[in-house]
CSV table of C-alpha atoms in Angstrom, one decimal:
chain,number,residue,atom,x,y,z
A,2,MET,CA,-44.2,74.9,-18.6
A,3,ASP,CA,-45.3,71.5,-20.0
A,4,VAL,CA,-43.5,70.3,-23.2
A,5,GLU,CA,-44.8,67.5,-25.3
A,6,ARG,CA,-42.4,65.3,-26.9
A,7,ASN,CA,-42.4,65.1,-30.6
A,8,PRO,CA,-41.9,61.7,-32.1
A,9,THR,CA,-39.6,63.1,-34.6
A,10,THR,CA,-37.0,64.3,-32.0
A,11,PRO,CA,-33.7,63.0,-32.1
A,12,SER,CA,-34.4,61.0,-28.7
A,13,ALA,CA,-37.2,59.4,-30.1
A,14,THR,CA,-35.6,58.3,-33.2
A,15,SER,CA,-32.5,57.0,-31.6
A,16,SER,CA,-34.8,55.0,-29.4
A,17,LYS,CA,-36.7,53.5,-32.4
A,18,LYS,CA,-33.2,52.8,-33.9
A,19,GLN,CA,-31.9,51.1,-31.0
A,20,GLU,CA,-34.9,48.8,-30.7
A,21,HIS,CA,-34.7,48.0,-34.4
A,22,LEU,CA,-31.1,47.3,-33.9
A,23,ARG,CA,-32.0,44.9,-30.9
A,24,ASP,CA,-34.8,43.2,-33.2
A,25,ASP,CA,-32.0,42.8,-35.8
A,26,ALA,CA,-29.8,41.5,-33.4
A,27,GLN,CA,-32.4,39.0,-31.8
A,28,GLN,CA,-33.1,37.6,-35.4
A,29,LEU,CA,-29.6,37.2,-36.2
A,30,ALA,CA,-29.1,35.3,-33.0
A,31,GLU,CA,-31.9,33.2,-33.6
A,32,ASN,CA,-30.4,32.2,-36.9
A,33,PHE,CA,-27.2,31.7,-35.4
A,34,ILE,CA,-28.7,29.2,-32.7
A,35,ARG,CA,-30.8,27.6,-35.4
A,36,THR,CA,-27.9,26.8,-37.8
A,37,THR,CA,-25.9,25.3,-34.8
A,38,ALA,CA,-28.7,22.9,-33.8
A,39,GLY,CA,-27.5,19.7,-32.5
A,40,GLU,CA,-24.4,20.8,-31.7
A,41,PRO,CA,-23.1,22.2,-28.4
A,42,LEU,CA,-23.0,25.9,-28.4
A,43,SER,CA,-19.5,26.8,-27.2
A,44,THR,CA,-18.3,29.7,-25.4
A,45,ALA,CA,-15.7,30.2,-28.3
A,46,ARG,CA,-18.5,29.8,-31.0
A,47,GLN,CA,-20.4,32.5,-29.2
A,48,VAL,CA,-17.3,35.0,-28.6
A,49,ALA,CA,-16.8,34.3,-32.6
A,50,PHE,CA,-20.2,35.3,-33.5
A,51,VAL,CA,-20.1,38.4,-31.2
A,52,ASP,CA,-16.7,39.4,-33.0
A,53,HIS,CA,-18.0,39.1,-36.3
A,54,HIS,CA,-21.2,41.3,-35.7
A,55,ARG,CA,-20.1,43.5,-32.9
A,56,ALA,CA,-19.3,46.7,-35.2
A,57,ALA,CA,-23.1,46.7,-36.4
A,58,TYR,CA,-24.8,45.9,-33.3
A,59,GLY,CA,-22.6,46.3,-30.2
A,60,VAL,CA,-21.2,43.6,-27.8
A,61,HIS,CA,-24.1,44.1,-25.0
A,62,VAL,CA,-26.9,43.7,-27.4
A,63,LEU,CA,-25.6,40.6,-29.0
A,64,CYS,CA,-24.6,39.1,-25.6
A,65,LYS,CA,-28.1,39.4,-24.7
A,66,ALA,CA,-29.4,38.0,-27.8
A,67,ILE,CA,-27.5,34.7,-27.3
A,68,SER,CA,-27.6,34.6,-23.6
A,69,LEU,CA,-23.9,35.2,-23.2
A,70,ALA,CA,-22.8,37.2,-20.1
A,71,PRO,CA,-20.7,40.4,-21.6
A,72,SER,CA,-18.3,39.8,-18.5
A,73,THR,CA,-17.7,36.2,-20.0
A,74,TYR,CA,-17.2,37.7,-23.6
A,75,TYR,CA,-14.7,40.4,-22.3
A,76,ALA,CA,-12.8,37.7,-20.2
A,77,VAL,CA,-12.3,35.4,-23.1
A,78,LYS,CA,-10.9,38.4,-25.1
A,79,LYS,CA,-8.5,39.4,-22.4
A,80,ARG,CA,-7.3,35.9,-22.0
A,81,GLU,CA,-6.6,35.7,-25.9
A,82,HIS,CA,-4.3,39.0,-25.2
A,83,SER,CA,-2.4,37.9,-21.9
A,84,PRO,CA,-2.8,34.1,-21.3
A,85,ALA,CA,-2.2,32.9,-17.9
A,86,LYS,CA,1.5,31.7,-17.1
A,87,ARG,CA,0.4,28.2,-16.7
A,88,THR,CA,-0.8,28.4,-20.2
A,89,VAL,CA,2.4,30.0,-21.8
A,90,ARG,CA,4.3,27.4,-19.8
A,91,ASP,CA,2.2,24.4,-21.0
A,92,ARG,CA,2.7,25.6,-24.5
A,93,GLU,CA,6.6,25.4,-24.2
A,94,LEU,CA,6.6,22.0,-22.5
A,95,LEU,CA,4.0,20.3,-24.8
A,96,PRO,CA,6.5,19.9,-27.7
A,97,LEU,CA,9.2,18.7,-25.5
A,98,ILE,CA,6.6,16.0,-23.9
A,99,LYS,CA,5.4,15.0,-27.4
A,100,ALA,CA,9.1,14.5,-28.8
A,101,ALA,CA,10.0,12.4,-25.9
A,102,TRP,CA,6.9,10.3,-26.1
A,103,LEU,CA,7.0,9.8,-29.9
A,104,SER,CA,11.1,8.9,-29.7
A,105,GLU,CA,10.2,5.4,-28.3
A,106,GLY,CA,7.1,4.9,-30.4
A,107,GLY,CA,4.6,6.2,-27.6
A,108,LYS,CA,5.4,3.4,-25.4
A,109,ARG,CA,6.6,5.4,-22.5
A,110,GLY,CA,4.5,6.8,-19.6
A,111,ALA,CA,4.8,10.1,-17.8
A,112,ARG,CA,7.3,8.9,-15.1
A,113,SER,CA,9.9,8.1,-17.7
A,114,ILE,CA,9.3,11.2,-19.5
A,115,TRP,CA,9.6,13.3,-16.7
A,116,ARG,CA,12.8,11.6,-15.9
A,117,GLU,CA,14.1,12.4,-19.2
A,118,LEU,CA,13.0,15.9,-18.9
A,119,GLN,CA,14.9,16.4,-15.7
A,120,ASP,CA,18.0,14.8,-17.1
A,121,ASN,CA,17.9,17.4,-19.9
A,122,GLY,CA,17.7,20.4,-17.5
A,123,VAL,CA,13.7,20.9,-18.1
A,124,PRO,CA,12.4,21.8,-14.7
A,125,VAL,CA,8.9,20.5,-14.6
A,126,ALA,CA,6.6,18.7,-12.0
A,127,ARG,CA,5.7,15.0,-12.8
A,128,CYS,CA,2.2,16.1,-12.1
A,129,THR,CA,2.4,18.5,-15.0
A,130,VAL,CA,3.9,15.9,-17.4
A,131,GLU,CA,0.8,13.8,-16.4
A,132,ARG,CA,-1.8,16.5,-17.0
A,133,LEU,CA,-0.2,17.4,-20.4
A,134,MET,CA,0.0,13.9,-21.5
A,135,ARG,CA,-3.7,13.1,-20.5
A,136,ALA,CA,-5.0,16.3,-22.2
A,137,GLU,CA,-3.2,15.3,-25.3
A,138,GLY,CA,-4.4,11.9,-25.1
A,139,MET,CA,-0.8,10.3,-24.7
A,140,ARG,CA,-0.5,6.9,-22.9
A,141,ALA,CA,2.0,4.5,-22.4
A,142,SER,CA,1.4,1.3,-24.2
A,143,ARG,CA,0.7,-1.4,-21.7
A,144,ALA,CA,2.2,-5.1,-21.8
A,145,THR,CA,-0.6,-7.5,-22.9
A,146,ALA,CA,-0.6,-11.0,-21.7
A,147,ARG,CA,-0.7,-13.9,-24.4
A,148,ARG,CA,-1.9,-17.2,-23.6
A,149,GLN,CA,-1.1,-20.2,-25.4
A,150,VAL,CA,-2.5,-23.6,-24.8
A,151,HIS,CA,-0.2,-26.5,-25.6
A,152,ASP,CA,-1.6,-30.0,-24.6
A,153,GLY,CA,-4.0,-28.6,-21.9
A,154,ALA,CA,-1.1,-26.5,-20.2
A,155,VAL,CA,-1.4,-22.7,-20.1
A,156,GLN,CA,1.8,-20.8,-20.9
A,157,SER,CA,1.6,-17.0,-20.5
A,158,ARG,CA,4.1,-14.7,-22.4
A,159,VAL,CA,4.3,-10.8,-21.8
A,160,THR,CA,4.6,-9.1,-25.0
A,161,ARG,CA,4.8,-5.5,-25.8
């Protein structure tokens, strides 16, 4: 027995509805990409876009529309809920490092800050202090040489 499909059957209407949703999501994604023209489209912005519209269109449809792998979206969401141990530790150490760096007016380097943390009972590796300081743009101020010329003789004086 051959059964013809009626275009008004639920499966036909649901596929039309899905196609319409895909088209709407594609239009929405094109508008999103157009409004961010000139700016790099970071993963964080893409994830925020999917979060904002996921109830209406679904994650997979939106991810396909903005060329984001659904696995990337879910990985970012997982990291938000349970960050890595290193990230948690970095969040604990950063205020301590900033306080030590600012206590001398931003003149101290990673080695002296590391020593101070060790003296205060905070177990941390020096390379960790270096990495966090570099990421936050904290640098030791360097001594600069000033040269003064008096009667043809050059005198150097190191200043801080």
